[in-house]
């Protein structure tokens, strides 16, 4: 609820917190039902609108929103990239609709590398670096396109998790290459 959000942000501001991490996990590919559903399903649209509303409230209080958007990122055949592009497009539209200043938003997502943890580990180091660079370039292009050249203040690479029975963390060299690819 909006009043709960406003109260939490006021409490954070009072404590001197100047940025807030907002997070939305859209689920697995099976949960979503295809990348297009992120833009077509009103339930997903409501989530993007809520993130944008929260980002707007942060900016009203001179706080920087750091927004983590989680979509499937290890799906094969280009599906991961499709999920990423659609999520970024929907988020950019929600920010515009809410009149949020995108240049004061930090975005965080997992890179849509499109290979499993096991496959990534099995690649030679040069292949992981190549994969990371290409992924970073595609991400930069998708962000630039979604925001019509008005980019975000910054971007964080969320590299997955080392916890649980099935760790999903990216290899360090792949993750570093993604960052480099975004800067090129």
mmCIF file with all atom_site columns, C-alpha atoms in Angstrom:
data_model
loop_
_atom_site.group_PDB
_atom_site.id
_atom_site.type_symbol
_atom_site.label_atom_id
_atom_site.label_alt_id
_atom_site.label_comp_id
_atom_site.label_asym_id
_atom_site.label_entity_id
_atom_site.label_seq_id
_atom_site.pdbx_PDB_ins_code
_atom_site.Cartn_x
_atom_site.Cartn_y
_atom_site.Cartn_z
_atom_site.occupancy
_atom_site.B_iso_or_equiv
_atom_site.pdbx_formal_charge
_atom_site.auth_seq_id
_atom_site.auth_comp_id
_atom_site.auth_asym_id
_atom_site.auth_atom_id
_atom_site.pdbx_PDB_model_num
ATOM 1   C CA . UNK A 1 1   ? 0.000  0.000   0.000   1.00 0.00 ? 1   UNK A CA 1
ATOM 2   C CA . UNK A 1 2   ? 1.079  3.511   -0.786  1.00 0.00 ? 2   UNK A CA 1
ATOM 3   C CA . UNK A 1 3   ? 0.791  4.804   2.793   1.00 0.00 ? 3   UNK A CA 1
ATOM 4   C CA . UNK A 1 4   ? 2.933  1.905   4.093   1.00 0.00 ? 4   UNK A CA 1
ATOM 5   C CA . UNK A 1 5   ? 5.563  2.664   1.468   1.00 0.00 ? 5   UNK A CA 1
ATOM 6   C CA . UNK A 1 6   ? 5.540  6.362   2.292   1.00 0.00 ? 6   UNK A CA 1
ATOM 7   C CA . UNK A 1 7   ? 5.976  5.624   6.006   1.00 0.00 ? 7   UNK A CA 1
ATOM 8   C CA . UNK A 1 8   ? 8.855  3.192   5.420   1.00 0.00 ? 8   UNK A CA 1
ATOM 9   C CA . UNK A 1 9   ? 10.641 5.681   3.194   1.00 0.00 ? 9   UNK A CA 1
ATOM 10  C CA . UNK A 1 10  ? 10.109 8.467   5.727   1.00 0.00 ? 10  UNK A CA 1
ATOM 11  C CA . UNK A 1 11  ? 11.604 6.229   8.415   1.00 0.00 ? 11  UNK A CA 1
ATOM 12  C CA . UNK A 1 12  ? 14.581 5.410   6.205   1.00 0.00 ? 12  UNK A CA 1
ATOM 13  C CA . UNK A 1 13  ? 15.133 9.076   5.388   1.00 0.00 ? 13  UNK A CA 1
ATOM 14  C CA . UNK A 1 14  ? 14.986 9.996   9.070   1.00 0.00 ? 14  UNK A CA 1
ATOM 15  C CA . UNK A 1 15  ? 17.759 7.446   9.713   1.00 0.00 ? 15  UNK A CA 1
ATOM 16  C CA . UNK A 1 16  ? 19.919 9.070   7.040   1.00 0.00 ? 16  UNK A CA 1
ATOM 17  C CA . UNK A 1 17  ? 19.532 6.325   4.443   1.00 0.00 ? 17  UNK A CA 1
ATOM 18  C CA . UNK A 1 18  ? 20.010 7.866   1.009   1.00 0.00 ? 18  UNK A CA 1
ATOM 19  C CA . UNK A 1 19  ? 19.266 4.932   -1.262  1.00 0.00 ? 19  UNK A CA 1
ATOM 20  C CA . UNK A 1 20  ? 16.696 2.148   -1.153  1.00 0.00 ? 20  UNK A CA 1
ATOM 21  C CA . UNK A 1 21  ? 16.892 -1.234  -2.842  1.00 0.00 ? 21  UNK A CA 1
ATOM 22  C CA . UNK A 1 22  ? 13.600 -2.196  -4.452  1.00 0.00 ? 22  UNK A CA 1
ATOM 23  C CA . UNK A 1 23  ? 13.229 -5.722  -5.733  1.00 0.00 ? 23  UNK A CA 1
ATOM 24  C CA . UNK A 1 24  ? 10.864 -7.745  -7.889  1.00 0.00 ? 24  UNK A CA 1
ATOM 25  C CA . UNK A 1 25  ? 11.376 -11.390 -8.839  1.00 0.00 ? 25  UNK A CA 1
ATOM 26  C CA . UNK A 1 26  ? 9.049  -12.244 -11.706 1.00 0.00 ? 26  UNK A CA 1
ATOM 27  C CA . UNK A 1 27  ? 9.726  -15.967 -11.336 1.00 0.00 ? 27  UNK A CA 1
ATOM 28  C CA . UNK A 1 28  ? 10.816 -18.733 -13.644 1.00 0.00 ? 28  UNK A CA 1
ATOM 29  C CA . UNK A 1 29  ? 10.129 -19.057 -17.349 1.00 0.00 ? 29  UNK A CA 1
ATOM 30  C CA . UNK A 1 30  ? 7.292  -21.445 -16.471 1.00 0.00 ? 30  UNK A CA 1
ATOM 31  C CA . UNK A 1 31  ? 5.827  -18.925 -14.014 1.00 0.00 ? 31  UNK A CA 1
ATOM 32  C CA . UNK A 1 32  ? 5.911  -16.119 -16.581 1.00 0.00 ? 32  UNK A CA 1
ATOM 33  C CA . UNK A 1 33  ? 4.836  -18.071 -19.654 1.00 0.00 ? 33  UNK A CA 1
ATOM 34  C CA . UNK A 1 34  ? 7.043  -16.323 -22.208 1.00 0.00 ? 34  UNK A CA 1
ATOM 35  C CA . UNK A 1 35  ? 8.752  -12.943 -22.378 1.00 0.00 ? 35  UNK A CA 1
ATOM 36  C CA . UNK A 1 36  ? 5.780  -11.257 -24.080 1.00 0.00 ? 36  UNK A CA 1
ATOM 37  C CA . UNK A 1 37  ? 3.673  -11.957 -20.985 1.00 0.00 ? 37  UNK A CA 1
ATOM 38  C CA . UNK A 1 38  ? 5.723  -9.392  -19.057 1.00 0.00 ? 38  UNK A CA 1
ATOM 39  C CA . UNK A 1 39  ? 4.119  -6.726  -21.249 1.00 0.00 ? 39  UNK A CA 1
ATOM 40  C CA . UNK A 1 40  ? 0.733  -8.374  -21.809 1.00 0.00 ? 40  UNK A CA 1
ATOM 41  C CA . UNK A 1 41  ? -0.281 -9.730  -18.407 1.00 0.00 ? 41  UNK A CA 1
ATOM 42  C CA . UNK A 1 42  ? -1.802 -6.987  -16.210 1.00 0.00 ? 42  UNK A CA 1
ATOM 43  C CA . UNK A 1 43  ? -0.471 -8.677  -13.064 1.00 0.00 ? 43  UNK A CA 1
ATOM 44  C CA . UNK A 1 44  ? 3.077  -8.153  -14.293 1.00 0.00 ? 44  UNK A CA 1
ATOM 45  C CA . UNK A 1 45  ? 2.204  -4.625  -15.398 1.00 0.00 ? 45  UNK A CA 1
ATOM 46  C CA . UNK A 1 46  ? 1.017  -3.882  -11.867 1.00 0.00 ? 46  UNK A CA 1
ATOM 47  C CA . UNK A 1 47  ? 4.400  -4.992  -10.509 1.00 0.00 ? 47  UNK A CA 1
ATOM 48  C CA . UNK A 1 48  ? 6.264  -2.654  -12.852 1.00 0.00 ? 48  UNK A CA 1
ATOM 49  C CA . UNK A 1 49  ? 3.896  0.171   -11.878 1.00 0.00 ? 49  UNK A CA 1
ATOM 50  C CA . UNK A 1 50  ? 4.526  -0.517  -8.189  1.00 0.00 ? 50  UNK A CA 1
ATOM 51  C CA . UNK A 1 51  ? 8.299  -0.418  -8.713  1.00 0.00 ? 51  UNK A CA 1
ATOM 52  C CA . UNK A 1 52  ? 7.930  2.894   -10.563 1.00 0.00 ? 52  UNK A CA 1
ATOM 53  C CA . UNK A 1 53  ? 5.685  4.311   -7.823  1.00 0.00 ? 53  UNK A CA 1
ATOM 54  C CA . UNK A 1 54  ? 8.218  3.306   -5.172  1.00 0.00 ? 54  UNK A CA 1
ATOM 55  C CA . UNK A 1 55  ? 11.055 4.834   -7.222  1.00 0.00 ? 55  UNK A CA 1
ATOM 56  C CA . UNK A 1 56  ? 9.070  8.070   -7.514  1.00 0.00 ? 56  UNK A CA 1
ATOM 57  C CA . UNK A 1 57  ? 8.496  8.177   -3.765  1.00 0.00 ? 57  UNK A CA 1
ATOM 58  C CA . UNK A 1 58  ? 12.233 7.653   -3.202  1.00 0.00 ? 58  UNK A CA 1
ATOM 59  C CA . UNK A 1 59  ? 13.065 10.545  -5.492  1.00 0.00 ? 59  UNK A CA 1
ATOM 60  C CA . UNK A 1 60  ? 10.549 12.814  -3.747  1.00 0.00 ? 60  UNK A CA 1
ATOM 61  C CA . UNK A 1 61  ? 12.596 12.228  -0.575  1.00 0.00 ? 61  UNK A CA 1
ATOM 62  C CA . UNK A 1 62  ? 15.929 12.752  -2.346  1.00 0.00 ? 62  UNK A CA 1
ATOM 63  C CA . UNK A 1 63  ? 16.747 9.071   -2.045  1.00 0.00 ? 63  UNK A CA 1
ATOM 64  C CA . UNK A 1 64  ? 18.169 7.012   -4.903  1.00 0.00 ? 64  UNK A CA 1
ATOM 65  C CA . UNK A 1 65  ? 16.174 3.906   -5.856  1.00 0.00 ? 65  UNK A CA 1
ATOM 66  C CA . UNK A 1 66  ? 18.293 0.840   -6.641  1.00 0.00 ? 66  UNK A CA 1
ATOM 67  C CA . UNK A 1 67  ? 15.896 -1.458  -8.499  1.00 0.00 ? 67  UNK A CA 1
ATOM 68  C CA . UNK A 1 68  ? 16.573 -5.199  -8.807  1.00 0.00 ? 68  UNK A CA 1
ATOM 69  C CA . UNK A 1 69  ? 14.509 -6.837  -11.528 1.00 0.00 ? 69  UNK A CA 1
ATOM 70  C CA . UNK A 1 70  ? 14.806 -10.613 -11.695 1.00 0.00 ? 70  UNK A CA 1
ATOM 71  C CA . UNK A 1 71  ? 13.710 -12.515 -14.792 1.00 0.00 ? 71  UNK A CA 1
ATOM 72  C CA . UNK A 1 72  ? 14.951 -15.843 -16.220 1.00 0.00 ? 72  UNK A CA 1
ATOM 73  C CA . UNK A 1 73  ? 18.590 -15.356 -17.207 1.00 0.00 ? 73  UNK A CA 1
ATOM 74  C CA . UNK A 1 74  ? 19.980 -18.798 -17.925 1.00 0.00 ? 74  UNK A CA 1
ATOM 75  C CA . UNK A 1 75  ? 17.326 -19.852 -20.473 1.00 0.00 ? 75  UNK A CA 1
ATOM 76  C CA . UNK A 1 76  ? 18.742 -21.066 -23.778 1.00 0.00 ? 76  UNK A CA 1
ATOM 77  C CA . UNK A 1 77  ? 18.022 -20.117 -27.373 1.00 0.00 ? 77  UNK A CA 1
ATOM 78  C CA . UNK A 1 78  ? 17.819 -16.359 -26.858 1.00 0.00 ? 78  UNK A CA 1
ATOM 79  C CA . UNK A 1 79  ? 14.936 -16.616 -24.395 1.00 0.00 ? 79  UNK A CA 1
ATOM 80  C CA . UNK A 1 80  ? 16.964 -15.009 -21.581 1.00 0.00 ? 80  UNK A CA 1
ATOM 81  C CA . UNK A 1 81  ? 17.706 -12.009 -23.744 1.00 0.00 ? 81  UNK A CA 1
ATOM 82  C CA . UNK A 1 82  ? 14.012 -11.749 -24.683 1.00 0.00 ? 82  UNK A CA 1
ATOM 83  C CA . UNK A 1 83  ? 13.013 -11.740 -21.000 1.00 0.00 ? 83  UNK A CA 1
ATOM 84  C CA . UNK A 1 84  ? 15.632 -9.095  -20.240 1.00 0.00 ? 84  UNK A CA 1
ATOM 85  C CA . UNK A 1 85  ? 14.658 -6.815  -23.118 1.00 0.00 ? 85  UNK A CA 1
ATOM 86  C CA . UNK A 1 86  ? 10.944 -7.067  -22.342 1.00 0.00 ? 86  UNK A CA 1
ATOM 87  C CA . UNK A 1 87  ? 11.438 -6.465  -18.615 1.00 0.00 ? 87  UNK A CA 1
ATOM 88  C CA . UNK A 1 88  ? 13.631 -3.409  -19.220 1.00 0.00 ? 88  UNK A CA 1
ATOM 89  C CA . UNK A 1 89  ? 11.160 -2.039  -21.780 1.00 0.00 ? 89  UNK A CA 1
ATOM 90  C CA . UNK A 1 90  ? 8.215  -2.480  -19.394 1.00 0.00 ? 90  UNK A CA 1
ATOM 91  C CA . UNK A 1 91  ? 10.144 -0.944  -16.511 1.00 0.00 ? 91  UNK A CA 1
ATOM 92  C CA . UNK A 1 92  ? 11.219 2.056   -18.619 1.00 0.00 ? 92  UNK A CA 1
ATOM 93  C CA . UNK A 1 93  ? 7.603  2.611   -19.701 1.00 0.00 ? 93  UNK A CA 1
ATOM 94  C CA . UNK A 1 94  ? 6.383  2.407   -16.098 1.00 0.00 ? 94  UNK A CA 1
ATOM 95  C CA . UNK A 1 95  ? 9.009  4.945   -15.019 1.00 0.00 ? 95  UNK A CA 1
ATOM 96  C CA . UNK A 1 96  ? 7.975  7.322   -17.818 1.00 0.00 ? 96  UNK A CA 1
ATOM 97  C CA . UNK A 1 97  ? 4.287  6.940   -16.929 1.00 0.00 ? 97  UNK A CA 1
ATOM 98  C CA . UNK A 1 98  ? 5.057  7.708   -13.271 1.00 0.00 ? 98  UNK A CA 1
ATOM 99  C CA . UNK A 1 99  ? 7.281  10.652  -14.281 1.00 0.00 ? 99  UNK A CA 1
ATOM 100 C CA . UNK A 1 100 ? 10.339 9.182   -12.603 1.00 0.00 ? 100 UNK A CA 1
ATOM 101 C CA . UNK A 1 101 ? 13.701 10.707  -13.507 1.00 0.00 ? 101 UNK A CA 1
ATOM 102 C CA . UNK A 1 102 ? 15.499 7.648   -14.926 1.00 0.00 ? 102 UNK A CA 1
ATOM 103 C CA . UNK A 1 103 ? 18.896 9.346   -14.629 1.00 0.00 ? 103 UNK A CA 1
ATOM 104 C CA . UNK A 1 104 ? 18.437 9.081   -10.869 1.00 0.00 ? 104 UNK A CA 1
ATOM 105 C CA . UNK A 1 105 ? 17.679 5.342   -10.812 1.00 0.00 ? 105 UNK A CA 1
ATOM 106 C CA . UNK A 1 106 ? 20.211 2.546   -10.425 1.00 0.00 ? 106 UNK A CA 1
ATOM 107 C CA . UNK A 1 107 ? 19.195 -0.669  -12.139 1.00 0.00 ? 107 UNK A CA 1
ATOM 108 C CA . UNK A 1 108 ? 20.291 -4.158  -11.129 1.00 0.00 ? 108 UNK A CA 1
ATOM 109 C CA . UNK A 1 109 ? 19.583 -7.424  -12.946 1.00 0.00 ? 109 UNK A CA 1
ATOM 110 C CA . UNK A 1 110 ? 21.171 -10.741 -13.661 1.00 0.00 ? 110 UNK A CA 1
ATOM 111 C CA . UNK A 1 111 ? 22.797 -10.797 -17.098 1.00 0.00 ? 111 UNK A CA 1
ATOM 112 C CA . UNK A 1 112 ? 20.864 -12.820 -19.679 1.00 0.00 ? 112 UNK A CA 1
ATOM 113 C CA . UNK A 1 113 ? 23.759 -15.162 -20.508 1.00 0.00 ? 113 UNK A CA 1
ATOM 114 C CA . UNK A 1 114 ? 21.552 -18.002 -21.726 1.00 0.00 ? 114 UNK A CA 1
ATOM 115 C CA . UNK A 1 115 ? 23.707 -20.897 -20.528 1.00 0.00 ? 115 UNK A CA 1
ATOM 116 C CA . UNK A 1 116 ? 23.449 -23.071 -17.439 1.00 0.00 ? 116 UNK A CA 1
ATOM 117 C CA . UNK A 1 117 ? 25.878 -22.823 -14.536 1.00 0.00 ? 117 UNK A CA 1
ATOM 118 C CA . UNK A 1 118 ? 27.409 -26.142 -15.541 1.00 0.00 ? 118 UNK A CA 1
ATOM 119 C CA . UNK A 1 119 ? 27.777 -25.063 -19.190 1.00 0.00 ? 119 UNK A CA 1
ATOM 120 C CA . UNK A 1 120 ? 29.353 -21.774 -18.165 1.00 0.00 ? 120 UNK A CA 1
ATOM 121 C CA . UNK A 1 121 ? 31.868 -23.504 -15.881 1.00 0.00 ? 121 UNK A CA 1
ATOM 122 C CA . UNK A 1 122 ? 32.750 -25.883 -18.712 1.00 0.00 ? 122 UNK A CA 1
ATOM 123 C CA . UNK A 1 123 ? 33.680 -23.073 -21.090 1.00 0.00 ? 123 UNK A CA 1
ATOM 124 C CA . UNK A 1 124 ? 37.304 -22.068 -21.525 1.00 0.00 ? 124 UNK A CA 1
ATOM 125 C CA . UNK A 1 125 ? 38.158 -18.743 -19.873 1.00 0.00 ? 125 UNK A CA 1
ATOM 126 C CA . UNK A 1 126 ? 38.360 -16.933 -23.210 1.00 0.00 ? 126 UNK A CA 1
ATOM 127 C CA . UNK A 1 127 ? 34.905 -18.240 -24.156 1.00 0.00 ? 127 UNK A CA 1
ATOM 128 C CA . UNK A 1 128 ? 33.418 -17.044 -20.829 1.00 0.00 ? 128 UNK A CA 1
ATOM 129 C CA . UNK A 1 129 ? 34.954 -13.617 -21.408 1.00 0.00 ? 129 UNK A CA 1
ATOM 130 C CA . UNK A 1 130 ? 33.558 -13.514 -24.941 1.00 0.00 ? 130 UNK A CA 1
ATOM 131 C CA . UNK A 1 131 ? 30.124 -14.563 -23.641 1.00 0.00 ? 131 UNK A CA 1
ATOM 132 C CA . UNK A 1 132 ? 30.254 -11.864 -20.953 1.00 0.00 ? 132 UNK A CA 1
ATOM 133 C CA . UNK A 1 133 ? 31.336 -9.106  -23.332 1.00 0.00 ? 133 UNK A CA 1
ATOM 134 C CA . UNK A 1 134 ? 28.606 -9.941  -25.842 1.00 0.00 ? 134 UNK A CA 1
ATOM 135 C CA . UNK A 1 135 ? 25.991 -10.162 -23.081 1.00 0.00 ? 135 UNK A CA 1
ATOM 136 C CA . UNK A 1 136 ? 27.056 -6.792  -21.663 1.00 0.00 ? 136 UNK A CA 1
ATOM 137 C CA . UNK A 1 137 ? 26.818 -5.149  -25.093 1.00 0.00 ? 137 UNK A CA 1
ATOM 138 C CA . UNK A 1 138 ? 23.319 -6.582  -25.668 1.00 0.00 ? 138 UNK A CA 1
ATOM 139 C CA . UNK A 1 139 ? 22.242 -5.369  -22.226 1.00 0.00 ? 139 UNK A CA 1
ATOM 140 C CA . UNK A 1 140 ? 23.551 -1.864  -22.877 1.00 0.00 ? 140 UNK A CA 1
ATOM 141 C CA . UNK A 1 141 ? 21.755 -1.752  -26.223 1.00 0.00 ? 141 UNK A CA 1
ATOM 142 C CA . UNK A 1 142 ? 18.480 -2.971  -24.670 1.00 0.00 ? 142 UNK A CA 1
ATOM 143 C CA . UNK A 1 143 ? 18.676 -0.384  -21.875 1.00 0.00 ? 143 UNK A CA 1
ATOM 144 C CA . UNK A 1 144 ? 19.522 2.420   -24.293 1.00 0.00 ? 144 UNK A CA 1
ATOM 145 C CA . UNK A 1 145 ? 16.632 1.446   -26.570 1.00 0.00 ? 145 UNK A CA 1
ATOM 146 C CA . UNK A 1 146 ? 14.099 1.044   -23.741 1.00 0.00 ? 146 UNK A CA 1
ATOM 147 C CA . UNK A 1 147 ? 14.983 4.414   -22.234 1.00 0.00 ? 147 UNK A CA 1
ATOM 148 C CA . UNK A 1 148 ? 15.112 6.202   -25.618 1.00 0.00 ? 148 UNK A CA 1
ATOM 149 C CA . UNK A 1 149 ? 18.719 7.229   -25.016 1.00 0.00 ? 149 UNK A CA 1
ATOM 150 C CA . UNK A 1 150 ? 17.883 8.594   -21.535 1.00 0.00 ? 150 UNK A CA 1
ATOM 151 C CA . UNK A 1 151 ? 19.778 6.032   -19.592 1.00 0.00 ? 151 UNK A CA 1
ATOM 152 C CA . UNK A 1 152 ? 19.808 5.143   -15.911 1.00 0.00 ? 152 UNK A CA 1
ATOM 153 C CA . UNK A 1 153 ? 22.263 6.550   -13.375 1.00 0.00 ? 153 UNK A CA 1
ATOM 154 C CA . UNK A 1 154 ? 24.038 3.242   -13.028 1.00 0.00 ? 154 UNK A CA 1
ATOM 155 C CA . UNK A 1 155 ? 23.828 -0.471  -13.407 1.00 0.00 ? 155 UNK A CA 1
ATOM 156 C CA . UNK A 1 156 ? 24.750 -3.323  -11.063 1.00 0.00 ? 156 UNK A CA 1
ATOM 157 C CA . UNK A 1 157 ? 25.375 -6.870  -12.228 1.00 0.00 ? 157 UNK A CA 1
ATOM 158 C CA . UNK A 1 158 ? 23.623 -9.353  -9.956  1.00 0.00 ? 158 UNK A CA 1
ATOM 159 C CA . UNK A 1 159 ? 25.720 -12.456 -10.406 1.00 0.00 ? 159 UNK A CA 1
ATOM 160 C CA . UNK A 1 160 ? 23.422 -15.111 -8.956  1.00 0.00 ? 160 UNK A CA 1
ATOM 161 C CA . UNK A 1 161 ? 23.643 -17.102 -5.771  1.00 0.00 ? 161 UNK A CA 1
ATOM 162 C CA . UNK A 1 162 ? 26.175 -19.499 -4.339  1.00 0.00 ? 162 UNK A CA 1
ATOM 163 C CA . UNK A 1 163 ? 23.598 -20.775 -1.825  1.00 0.00 ? 163 UNK A CA 1
ATOM 164 C CA . UNK A 1 164 ? 21.259 -23.732 -1.930  1.00 0.00 ? 164 UNK A CA 1
ATOM 165 C CA . UNK A 1 165 ? 21.385 -27.105 -3.606  1.00 0.00 ? 165 UNK A CA 1
ATOM 166 C CA . UNK A 1 166 ? 21.741 -25.648 -7.106  1.00 0.00 ? 166 UNK A CA 1
ATOM 167 C CA . UNK A 1 167 ? 24.090 -22.641 -7.075  1.00 0.00 ? 167 UNK A CA 1
ATOM 168 C CA . UNK A 1 168 ? 23.491 -20.223 -9.952  1.00 0.00 ? 168 UNK A CA 1
ATOM 169 C CA . UNK A 1 169 ? 26.401 -17.817 -9.472  1.00 0.00 ? 169 UNK A CA 1
ATOM 170 C CA . UNK A 1 170 ? 28.292 -16.619 -12.520 1.00 0.00 ? 170 UNK A CA 1
ATOM 171 C CA . UNK A 1 171 ? 31.989 -17.222 -12.856 1.00 0.00 ? 171 UNK A CA 1
ATOM 172 C CA . UNK A 1 172 ? 33.991 -14.124 -11.881 1.00 0.00 ? 172 UNK A CA 1
ATOM 173 C CA . UNK A 1 173 ? 35.566 -13.684 -15.310 1.00 0.00 ? 173 UNK A CA 1
ATOM 174 C CA . UNK A 1 174 ? 32.159 -13.877 -17.027 1.00 0.00 ? 174 UNK A CA 1
ATOM 175 C CA . UNK A 1 175 ? 30.691 -11.338 -14.619 1.00 0.00 ? 175 UNK A CA 1
ATOM 176 C CA . UNK A 1 176 ? 33.633 -8.951  -15.048 1.00 0.00 ? 176 UNK A CA 1
ATOM 177 C CA . UNK A 1 177 ? 33.335 -9.260  -18.832 1.00 0.00 ? 177 UNK A CA 1
ATOM 178 C CA . UNK A 1 178 ? 29.620 -8.360  -18.651 1.00 0.00 ? 178 UNK A CA 1
ATOM 179 C CA . UNK A 1 179 ? 30.566 -5.140  -16.861 1.00 0.00 ? 179 UNK A CA 1
ATOM 180 C CA . UNK A 1 180 ? 33.220 -4.397  -19.481 1.00 0.00 ? 180 UNK A CA 1
ATOM 181 C CA . UNK A 1 181 ? 30.762 -5.114  -22.293 1.00 0.00 ? 181 UNK A CA 1
ATOM 182 C CA . UNK A 1 182 ? 28.298 -2.614  -20.842 1.00 0.00 ? 182 UNK A CA 1
ATOM 183 C CA . UNK A 1 183 ? 31.002 0.070   -20.704 1.00 0.00 ? 183 UNK A CA 1
ATOM 184 C CA . UNK A 1 184 ? 32.288 -0.423  -24.264 1.00 0.00 ? 184 UNK A CA 1
#
